[in-house]
Short mmCIF file of C-alpha atoms and ligand atoms in Angstrom, two decimals:
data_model
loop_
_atom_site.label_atom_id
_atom_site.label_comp_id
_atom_site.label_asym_id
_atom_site.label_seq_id
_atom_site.Cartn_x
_atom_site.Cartn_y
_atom_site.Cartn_z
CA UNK B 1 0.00 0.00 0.00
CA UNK B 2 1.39 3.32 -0.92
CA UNK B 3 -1.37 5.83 -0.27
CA UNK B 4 -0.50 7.94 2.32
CA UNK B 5 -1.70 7.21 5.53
CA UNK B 6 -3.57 10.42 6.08
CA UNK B 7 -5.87 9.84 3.01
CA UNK B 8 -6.27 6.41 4.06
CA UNK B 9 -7.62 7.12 6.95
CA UNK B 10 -10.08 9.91 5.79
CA UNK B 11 -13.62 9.31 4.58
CA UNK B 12 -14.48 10.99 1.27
CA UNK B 13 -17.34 13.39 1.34
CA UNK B 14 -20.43 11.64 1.63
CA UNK B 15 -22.75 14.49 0.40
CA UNK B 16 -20.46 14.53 -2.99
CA UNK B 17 -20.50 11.03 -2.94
CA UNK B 18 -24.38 10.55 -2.84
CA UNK B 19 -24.71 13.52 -5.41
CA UNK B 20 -22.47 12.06 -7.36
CA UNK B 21 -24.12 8.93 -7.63
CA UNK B 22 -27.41 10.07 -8.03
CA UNK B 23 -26.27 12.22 -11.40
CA UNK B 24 -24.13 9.44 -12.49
CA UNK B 25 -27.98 7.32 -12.16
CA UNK B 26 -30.08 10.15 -13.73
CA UNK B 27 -27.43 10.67 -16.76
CA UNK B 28 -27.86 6.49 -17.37
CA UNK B 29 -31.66 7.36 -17.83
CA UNK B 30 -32.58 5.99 -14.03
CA UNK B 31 -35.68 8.69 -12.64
CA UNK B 32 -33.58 9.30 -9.84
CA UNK B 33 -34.83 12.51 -7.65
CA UNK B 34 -31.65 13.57 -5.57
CA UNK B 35 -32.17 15.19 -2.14
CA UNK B 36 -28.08 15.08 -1.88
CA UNK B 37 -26.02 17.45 -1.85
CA UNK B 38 -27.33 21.17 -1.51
CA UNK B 39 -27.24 22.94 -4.22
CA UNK B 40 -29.96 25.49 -5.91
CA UNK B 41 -32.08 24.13 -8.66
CA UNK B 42 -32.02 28.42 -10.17
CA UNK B 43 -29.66 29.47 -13.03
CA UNK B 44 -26.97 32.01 -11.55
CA UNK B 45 -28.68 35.45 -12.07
CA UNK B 46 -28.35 36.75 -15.99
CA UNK B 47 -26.43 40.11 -14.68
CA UNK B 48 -23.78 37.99 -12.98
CA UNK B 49 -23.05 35.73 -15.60
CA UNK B 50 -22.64 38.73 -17.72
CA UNK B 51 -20.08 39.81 -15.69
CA UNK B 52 -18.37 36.58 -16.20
CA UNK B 53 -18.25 36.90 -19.66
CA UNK B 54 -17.03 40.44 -19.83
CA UNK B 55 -14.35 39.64 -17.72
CA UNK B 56 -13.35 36.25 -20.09
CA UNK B 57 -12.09 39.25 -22.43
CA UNK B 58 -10.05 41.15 -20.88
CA UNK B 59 -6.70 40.27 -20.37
CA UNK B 60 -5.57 40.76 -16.98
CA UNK B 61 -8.07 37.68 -16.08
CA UNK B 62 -5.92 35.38 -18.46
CA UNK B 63 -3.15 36.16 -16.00
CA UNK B 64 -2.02 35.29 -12.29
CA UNK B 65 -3.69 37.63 -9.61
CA UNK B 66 -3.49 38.11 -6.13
CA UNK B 67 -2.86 34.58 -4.52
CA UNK B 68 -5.66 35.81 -1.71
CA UNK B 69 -8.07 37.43 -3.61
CA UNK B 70 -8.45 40.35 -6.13
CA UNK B 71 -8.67 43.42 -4.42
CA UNK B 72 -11.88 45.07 -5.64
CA UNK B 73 -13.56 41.41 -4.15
CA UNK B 74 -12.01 41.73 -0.89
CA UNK B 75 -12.93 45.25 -0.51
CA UNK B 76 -16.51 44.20 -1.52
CA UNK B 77 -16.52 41.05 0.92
CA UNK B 78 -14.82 43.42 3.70
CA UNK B 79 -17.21 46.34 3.21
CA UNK B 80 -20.75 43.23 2.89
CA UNK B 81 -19.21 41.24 6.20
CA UNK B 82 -18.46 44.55 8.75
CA UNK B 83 -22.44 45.60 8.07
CA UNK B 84 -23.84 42.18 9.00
CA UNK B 85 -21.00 41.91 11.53
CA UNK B 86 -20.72 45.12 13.35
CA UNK B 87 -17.47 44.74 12.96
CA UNK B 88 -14.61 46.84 11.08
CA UNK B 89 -12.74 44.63 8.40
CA UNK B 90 -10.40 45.27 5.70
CA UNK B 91 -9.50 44.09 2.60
CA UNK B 92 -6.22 42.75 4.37
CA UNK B 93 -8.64 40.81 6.34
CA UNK B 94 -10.34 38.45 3.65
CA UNK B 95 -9.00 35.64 1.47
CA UNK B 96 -10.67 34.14 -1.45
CA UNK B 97 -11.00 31.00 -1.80
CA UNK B 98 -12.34 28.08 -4.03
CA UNK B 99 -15.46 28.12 -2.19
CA UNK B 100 -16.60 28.15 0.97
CA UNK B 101 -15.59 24.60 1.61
CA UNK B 102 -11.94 26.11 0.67
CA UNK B 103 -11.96 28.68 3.16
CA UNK B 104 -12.66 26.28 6.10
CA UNK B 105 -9.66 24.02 5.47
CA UNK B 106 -7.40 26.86 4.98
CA UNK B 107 -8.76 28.22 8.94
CA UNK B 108 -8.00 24.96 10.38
CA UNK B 109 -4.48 24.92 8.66
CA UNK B 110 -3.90 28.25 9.85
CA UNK B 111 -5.14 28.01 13.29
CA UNK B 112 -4.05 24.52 14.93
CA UNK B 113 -1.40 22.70 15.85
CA UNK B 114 -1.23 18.60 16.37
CA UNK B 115 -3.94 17.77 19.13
CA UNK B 116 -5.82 21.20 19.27
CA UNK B 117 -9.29 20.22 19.90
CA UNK B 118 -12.17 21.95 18.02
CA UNK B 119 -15.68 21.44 19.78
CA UNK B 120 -18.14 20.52 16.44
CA UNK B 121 -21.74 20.35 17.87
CA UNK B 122 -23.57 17.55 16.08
CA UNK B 123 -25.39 17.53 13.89
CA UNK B 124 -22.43 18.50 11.51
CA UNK B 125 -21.73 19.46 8.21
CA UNK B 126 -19.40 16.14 6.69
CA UNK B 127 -16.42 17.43 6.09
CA UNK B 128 -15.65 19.69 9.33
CA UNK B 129 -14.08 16.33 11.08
CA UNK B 130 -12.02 15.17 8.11
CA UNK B 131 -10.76 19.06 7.53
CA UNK B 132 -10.08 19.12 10.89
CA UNK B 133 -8.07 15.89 11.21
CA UNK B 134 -6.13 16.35 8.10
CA UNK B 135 -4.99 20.17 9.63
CA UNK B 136 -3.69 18.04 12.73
CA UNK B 137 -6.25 18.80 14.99
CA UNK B 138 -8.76 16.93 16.98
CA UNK B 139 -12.64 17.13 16.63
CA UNK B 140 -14.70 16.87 19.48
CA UNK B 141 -18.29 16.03 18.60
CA UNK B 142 -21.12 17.72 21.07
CA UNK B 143 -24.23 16.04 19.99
CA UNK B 144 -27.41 17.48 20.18
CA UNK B 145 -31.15 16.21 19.00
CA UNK B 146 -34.21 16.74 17.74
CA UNK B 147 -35.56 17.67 21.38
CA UNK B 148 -33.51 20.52 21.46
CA UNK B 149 -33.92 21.60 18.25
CA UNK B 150 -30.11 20.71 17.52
CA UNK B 151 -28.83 23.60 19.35
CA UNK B 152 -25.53 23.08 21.78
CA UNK B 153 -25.88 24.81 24.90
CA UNK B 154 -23.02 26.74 26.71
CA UNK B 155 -23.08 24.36 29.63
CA UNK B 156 -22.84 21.19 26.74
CA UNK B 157 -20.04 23.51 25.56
CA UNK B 158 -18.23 23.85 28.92
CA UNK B 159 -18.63 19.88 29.47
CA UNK B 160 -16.71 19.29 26.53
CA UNK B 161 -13.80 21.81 27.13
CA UNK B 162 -10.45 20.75 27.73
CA UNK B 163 -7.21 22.42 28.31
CA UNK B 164 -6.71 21.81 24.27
CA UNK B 165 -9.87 23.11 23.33
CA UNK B 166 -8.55 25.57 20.60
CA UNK B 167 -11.86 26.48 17.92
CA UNK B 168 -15.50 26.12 18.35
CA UNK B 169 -16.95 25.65 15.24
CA UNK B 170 -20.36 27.47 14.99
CA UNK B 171 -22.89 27.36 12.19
CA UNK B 172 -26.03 29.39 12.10
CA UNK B 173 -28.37 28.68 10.07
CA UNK B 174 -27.29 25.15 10.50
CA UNK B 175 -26.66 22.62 7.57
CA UNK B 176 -27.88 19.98 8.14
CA UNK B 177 -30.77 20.72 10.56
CA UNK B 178 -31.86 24.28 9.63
CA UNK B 179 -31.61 25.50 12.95
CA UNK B 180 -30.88 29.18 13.75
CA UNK B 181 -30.01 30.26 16.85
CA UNK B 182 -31.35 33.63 18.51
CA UNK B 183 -29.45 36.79 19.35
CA UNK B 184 -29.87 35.46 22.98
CA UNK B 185 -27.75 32.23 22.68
CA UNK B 186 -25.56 33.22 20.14
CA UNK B 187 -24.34 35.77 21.95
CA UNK B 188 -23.89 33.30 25.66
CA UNK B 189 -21.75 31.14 22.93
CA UNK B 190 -20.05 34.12 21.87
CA UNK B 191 -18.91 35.25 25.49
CA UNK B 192 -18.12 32.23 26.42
CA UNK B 193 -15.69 31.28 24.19
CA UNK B 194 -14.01 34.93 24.77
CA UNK B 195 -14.13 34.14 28.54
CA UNK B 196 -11.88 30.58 27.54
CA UNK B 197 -9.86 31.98 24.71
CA UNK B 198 -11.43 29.93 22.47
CA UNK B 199 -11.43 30.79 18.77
CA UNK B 200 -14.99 30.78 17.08
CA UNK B 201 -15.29 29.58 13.83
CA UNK B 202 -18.53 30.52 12.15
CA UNK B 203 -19.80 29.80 9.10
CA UNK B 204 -22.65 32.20 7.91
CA UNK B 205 -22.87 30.97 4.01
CA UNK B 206 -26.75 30.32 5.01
CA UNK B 207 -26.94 33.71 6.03
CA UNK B 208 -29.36 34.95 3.51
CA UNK B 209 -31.59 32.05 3.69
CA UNK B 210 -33.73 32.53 6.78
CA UNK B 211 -37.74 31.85 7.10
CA UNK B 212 -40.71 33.12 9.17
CA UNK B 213 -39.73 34.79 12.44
CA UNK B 214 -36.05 33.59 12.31
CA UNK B 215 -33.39 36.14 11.97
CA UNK B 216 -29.48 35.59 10.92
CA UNK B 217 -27.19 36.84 13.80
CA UNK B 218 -23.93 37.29 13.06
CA UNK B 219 -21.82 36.25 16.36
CA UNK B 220 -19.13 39.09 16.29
CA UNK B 221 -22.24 41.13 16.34
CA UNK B 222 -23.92 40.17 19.52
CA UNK B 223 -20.46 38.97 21.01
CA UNK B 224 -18.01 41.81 20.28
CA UNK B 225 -15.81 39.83 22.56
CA UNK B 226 -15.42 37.21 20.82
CA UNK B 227 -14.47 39.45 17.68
CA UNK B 228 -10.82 39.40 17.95
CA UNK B 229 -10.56 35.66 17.64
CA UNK B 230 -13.48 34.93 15.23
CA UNK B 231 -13.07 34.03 11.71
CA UNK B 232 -16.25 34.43 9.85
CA UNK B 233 -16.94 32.37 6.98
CA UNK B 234 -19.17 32.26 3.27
CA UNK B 235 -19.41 32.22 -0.17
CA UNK B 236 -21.54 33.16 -2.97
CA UNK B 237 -22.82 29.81 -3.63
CA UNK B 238 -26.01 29.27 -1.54
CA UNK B 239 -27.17 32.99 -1.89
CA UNK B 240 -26.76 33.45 -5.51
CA UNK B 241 -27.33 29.89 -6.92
CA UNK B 242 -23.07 29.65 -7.82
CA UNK B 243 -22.02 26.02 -6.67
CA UNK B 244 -20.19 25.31 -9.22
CA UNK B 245 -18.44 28.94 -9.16
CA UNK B 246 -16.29 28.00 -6.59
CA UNK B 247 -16.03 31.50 -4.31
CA UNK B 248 -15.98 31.68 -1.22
CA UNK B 249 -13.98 33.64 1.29
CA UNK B 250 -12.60 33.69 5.04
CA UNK B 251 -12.52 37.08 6.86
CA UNK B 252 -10.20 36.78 9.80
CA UNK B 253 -7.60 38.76 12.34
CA UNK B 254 -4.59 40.29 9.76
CA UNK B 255 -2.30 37.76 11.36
CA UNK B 256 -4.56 34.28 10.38
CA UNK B 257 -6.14 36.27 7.26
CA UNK B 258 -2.13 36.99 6.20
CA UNK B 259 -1.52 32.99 7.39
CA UNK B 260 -4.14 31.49 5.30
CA UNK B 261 -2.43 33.84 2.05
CA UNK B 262 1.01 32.33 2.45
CA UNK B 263 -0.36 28.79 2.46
CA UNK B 264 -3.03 29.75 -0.78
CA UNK B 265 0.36 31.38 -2.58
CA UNK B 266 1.70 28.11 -2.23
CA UNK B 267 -1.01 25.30 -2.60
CA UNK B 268 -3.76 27.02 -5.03
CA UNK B 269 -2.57 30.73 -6.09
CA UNK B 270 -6.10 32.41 -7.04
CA UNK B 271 -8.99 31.89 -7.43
CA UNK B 272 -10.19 31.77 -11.66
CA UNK B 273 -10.26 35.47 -11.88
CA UNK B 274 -13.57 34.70 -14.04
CA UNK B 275 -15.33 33.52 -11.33
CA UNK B 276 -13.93 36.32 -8.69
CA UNK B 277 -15.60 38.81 -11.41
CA UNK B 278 -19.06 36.96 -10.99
CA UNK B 279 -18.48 37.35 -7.30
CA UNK B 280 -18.00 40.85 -7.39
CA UNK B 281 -21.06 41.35 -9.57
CA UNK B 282 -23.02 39.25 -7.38
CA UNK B 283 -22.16 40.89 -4.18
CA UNK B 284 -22.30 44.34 -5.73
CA UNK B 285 -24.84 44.55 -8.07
CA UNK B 286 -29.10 44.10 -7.94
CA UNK B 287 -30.32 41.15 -4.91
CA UNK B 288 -33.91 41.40 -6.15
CA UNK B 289 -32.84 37.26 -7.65
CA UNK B 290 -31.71 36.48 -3.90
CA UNK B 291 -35.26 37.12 -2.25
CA UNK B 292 -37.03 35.53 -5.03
CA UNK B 293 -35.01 32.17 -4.41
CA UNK B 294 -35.27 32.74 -0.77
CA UNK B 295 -39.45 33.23 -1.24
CA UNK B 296 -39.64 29.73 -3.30
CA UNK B 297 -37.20 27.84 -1.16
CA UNK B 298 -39.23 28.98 1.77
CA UNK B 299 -42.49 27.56 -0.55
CA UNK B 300 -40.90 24.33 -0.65
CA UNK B 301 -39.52 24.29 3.23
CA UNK B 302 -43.28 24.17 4.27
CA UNK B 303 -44.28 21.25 1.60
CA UNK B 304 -41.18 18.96 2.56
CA UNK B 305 -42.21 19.75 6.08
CA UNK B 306 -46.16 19.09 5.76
CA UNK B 307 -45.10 16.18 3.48
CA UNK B 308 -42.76 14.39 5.14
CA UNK B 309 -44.23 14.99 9.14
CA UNK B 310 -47.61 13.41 7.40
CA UNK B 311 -45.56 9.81 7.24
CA UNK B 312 -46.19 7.46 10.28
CA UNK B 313 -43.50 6.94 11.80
CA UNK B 314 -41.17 10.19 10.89
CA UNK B 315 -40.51 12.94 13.00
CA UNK B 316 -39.76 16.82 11.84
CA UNK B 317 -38.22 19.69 13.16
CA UNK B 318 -39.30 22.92 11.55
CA UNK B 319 -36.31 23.79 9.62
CA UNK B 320 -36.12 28.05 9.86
CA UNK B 321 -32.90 28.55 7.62
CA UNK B 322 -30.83 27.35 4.72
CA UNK B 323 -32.57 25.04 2.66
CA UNK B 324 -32.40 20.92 4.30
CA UNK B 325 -34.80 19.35 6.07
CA UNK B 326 -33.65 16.81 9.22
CA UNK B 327 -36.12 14.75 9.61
CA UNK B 328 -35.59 11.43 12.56
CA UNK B 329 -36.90 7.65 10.53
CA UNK B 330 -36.07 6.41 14.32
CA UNK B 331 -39.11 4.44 14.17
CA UNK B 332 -38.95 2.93 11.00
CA UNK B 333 -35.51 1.44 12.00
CA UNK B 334 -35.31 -2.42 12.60
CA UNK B 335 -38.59 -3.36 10.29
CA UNK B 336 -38.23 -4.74 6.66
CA UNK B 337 -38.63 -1.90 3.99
CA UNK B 338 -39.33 -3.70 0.25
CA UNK B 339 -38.96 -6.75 1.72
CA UNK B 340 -35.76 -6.14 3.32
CA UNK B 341 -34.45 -5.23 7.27
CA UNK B 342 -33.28 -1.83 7.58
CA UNK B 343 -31.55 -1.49 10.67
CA UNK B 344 -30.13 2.06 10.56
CA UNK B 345 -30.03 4.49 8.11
CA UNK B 346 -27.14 3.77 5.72
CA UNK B 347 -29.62 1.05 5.23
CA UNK B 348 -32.44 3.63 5.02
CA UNK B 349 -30.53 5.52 1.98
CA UNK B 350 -29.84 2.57 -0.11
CA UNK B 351 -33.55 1.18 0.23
CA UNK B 352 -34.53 4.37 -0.57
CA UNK B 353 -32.39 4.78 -3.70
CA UNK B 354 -32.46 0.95 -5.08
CA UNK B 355 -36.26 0.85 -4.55
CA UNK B 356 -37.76 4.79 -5.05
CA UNK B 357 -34.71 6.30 -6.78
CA UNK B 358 -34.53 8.66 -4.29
CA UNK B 359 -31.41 9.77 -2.92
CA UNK B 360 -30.88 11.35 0.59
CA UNK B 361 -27.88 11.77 2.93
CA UNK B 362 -28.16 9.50 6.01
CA UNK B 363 -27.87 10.90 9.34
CA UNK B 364 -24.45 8.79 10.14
CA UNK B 365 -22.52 11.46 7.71
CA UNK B 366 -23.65 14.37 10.13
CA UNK B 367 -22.63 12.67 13.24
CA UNK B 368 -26.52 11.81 13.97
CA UNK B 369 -27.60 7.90 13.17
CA UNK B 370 -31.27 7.86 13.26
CA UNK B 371 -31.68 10.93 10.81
CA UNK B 372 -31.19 11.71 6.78
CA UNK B 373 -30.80 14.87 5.26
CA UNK B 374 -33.00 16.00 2.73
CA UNK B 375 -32.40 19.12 0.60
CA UNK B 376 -34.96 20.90 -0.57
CA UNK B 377 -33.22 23.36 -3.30
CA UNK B 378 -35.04 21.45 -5.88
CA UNK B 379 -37.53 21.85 -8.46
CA UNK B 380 -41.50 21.64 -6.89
CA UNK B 381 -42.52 18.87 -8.97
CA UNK B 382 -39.38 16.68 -8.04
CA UNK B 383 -39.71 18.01 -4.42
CA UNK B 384 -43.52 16.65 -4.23
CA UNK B 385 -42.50 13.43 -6.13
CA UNK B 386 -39.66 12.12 -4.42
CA UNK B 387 -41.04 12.35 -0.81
CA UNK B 388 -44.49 10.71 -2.44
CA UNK B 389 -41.75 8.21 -3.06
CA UNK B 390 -40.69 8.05 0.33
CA UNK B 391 -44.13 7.45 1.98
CA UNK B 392 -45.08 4.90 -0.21
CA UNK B 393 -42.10 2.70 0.00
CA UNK B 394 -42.57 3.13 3.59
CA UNK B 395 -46.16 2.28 3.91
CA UNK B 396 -45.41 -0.62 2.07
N1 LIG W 1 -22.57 22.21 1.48
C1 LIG W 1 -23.26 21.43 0.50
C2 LIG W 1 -23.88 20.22 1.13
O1 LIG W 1 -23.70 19.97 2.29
C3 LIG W 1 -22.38 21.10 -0.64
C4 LIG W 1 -21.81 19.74 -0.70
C5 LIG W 1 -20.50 19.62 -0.01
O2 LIG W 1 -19.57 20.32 -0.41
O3 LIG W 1 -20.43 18.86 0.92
O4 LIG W 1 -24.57 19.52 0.49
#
């Protein structure tokens, strides 16, 4: 075996991995409805693809730019993060990245050392434990369920802190659950982790998407003392339907913001200075697109909701941000599902996508057996379909 031991021992990402699959099944003519991987069913907006193509002209984007960002895009993501933040950043403060997933693993690389704990309330996002690991560092999982509606508490927080607690990883609204946490607790997590010396990283790429009476805080906001060692992350990719873009940015202290450029100037150098123009257009020019997406993923937020809490057996949180549903199948574990047992549910998923051709994310890839992920940033008719699916496999 020659494969280094540190991708040996990682998982690969199981939300690519299911989305992957479930395009690879759709393009070989299966009628496979994919709940995977989040991503928005919408075009990127007209005016920001124009952008992109203006910029595919001009010459200085055929050429190497700033390893951590073009400048007019780090102004733009400095001047968009200090309002929500109530904070004052500065270009020197943000690096571009290829995506928000991107950003994240740069952080970790910047911030820890071998055995630096970072506390990762569950349910997670997949690939904060495997970032974490491969930067050195140690995740700690604090689970939380369904009765709480998946929100860590300070004193859960406090149990879990050790002398190497380093990072807190906080993500509001939450992928997977949905979950947004008030001005109230964000801010006792905020002050807490200043009173430890903890760094906070948040990740606030679901910042747009928030529903009914929820409202996005930004931590540095309500916690101003947690500022100084808070690195904020997000991306254009959620807010402007630009997955495949690959932008995203971290805005951090000079010293980890100039950290994370060294280490870009040597792994990626920039970002395509196509996309970084798209970026700028989107974060720059008209957001009339982002409340229309926001008003029909909220549509579909209530359907999957209604839908899915209608089938004996499953259990739903209201989801009030970004754009997954978390619903528990405890009680449809250890029966037989198309005639066979499905104890857990990686069982669950395959059923699901051998018998309906429906593919979901199972809880175990969030840290949370018991649960799957469904995303609901696709089209109505697919969205109505594939939980119909669902509930009739599971009625039998
Ligand atoms: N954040 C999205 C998701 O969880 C994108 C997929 C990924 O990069 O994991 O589905």
């Amino acid at each position: 075996m020659s494969l280094a031991r540190r991708i040996r021992e990682m998982e690969a990402s199981p939300t690519m991995a299911v989305d992957a699959k479930a395009k690879a099944l759709k393009a070989a003519g299966e009628p496979v409805i994919g709940f995977g991987a989040g991503e928005p069913d919408f075009p990127t907006p007209d005016h920001i693809v124009e952008a992109a193509r203006a910029a595919a002209y001009e010459p200085a984007a055929h050429r190497y730019s700033p390893a951590g960002g073009q400048p007019a895009l780090r102004q733009a993501v400095a001047t968009a993060t200090s309002a929500s933040s109530g904070q004052t950043y500065e270009a020197a403060n943000v690096v571009i990245t290829n995506g928000g997933k991107h950003a994240l693993y740069n952080i970790f690389m910047a911030l820890l050392d071998d055995g630096d704990e970072v506390l990762v309330p569950a349910p997670y996002w997949v690939s904060f434990p495997e970032q974490i690991k491969l930067a050195g560092g140690v995740p700690v999982a604090v689970a939380t369920t369904k009765d709480t509606g998946f929100q860590a508490t300070v004193a859960q927080l406090e149990a879990a802190r050790t002398e190497r607690t380093t990072a807190l990883v906080f993500v509001s609204p939450s992928n997977p659950t949905g979950a947004v946490y008030d001005a109230e607790a964000t801010a006792a997590i905020g002050q807490w982790a200043a009173d430890n010396g903890i760094w906070v990283v948040t990740d606030e790429i679901y910042q747009r998407l928030v529903y009914g009476d929820a409202r996005f805080v930004s931590l540095p906001q309500v916690a101003p003392a947690a500022a100084e060692r808070t690195i904020i992350t997000s991306g254009v990719a959620k807010t402007y339907a630009m997955t495949g873009w690959r932008v995203g940015w971290a805005v951090a202290p000079g010293e980890i913001a100039a950290g994370m450029g060294k280490l870009q100037s040597q792994v990626t150098s920039n970002v395509c200075n196509v996309a970084q123009a798209a970026a700028l257009e989107a974060l720059t020019g008209p957001q009339d697109a982002v409340e229309a997406m926001r008003q029909a993923f909220d549509r579909r937020r209530q359907v999957a909701v209604d839908a899915l809490s209608a089938i004996p057996g499953v259990s739903v949180v209201e989801p009030m941000g970004a754009f997954y549903v978390f619903p528990s199948f405890e009680e449809v574990l250890g029966a037989e599902v198309a005639g066979r047992r499905v104890e857990n549910t990686l069982d669950l998923a395959e059923v699901l996508l051998e018998e309906a051709k429906v593919a979901v994310v199972p809880g175990e890839a969030f840290g949370a057996p018991g649960y799957a992920r469904l995303s609901y940033a696709l089209g109505d008719d697919d969205l109505a379909e594939g939980i119909g699916r669902i509930a009739a496999l599971l009625a039998g």
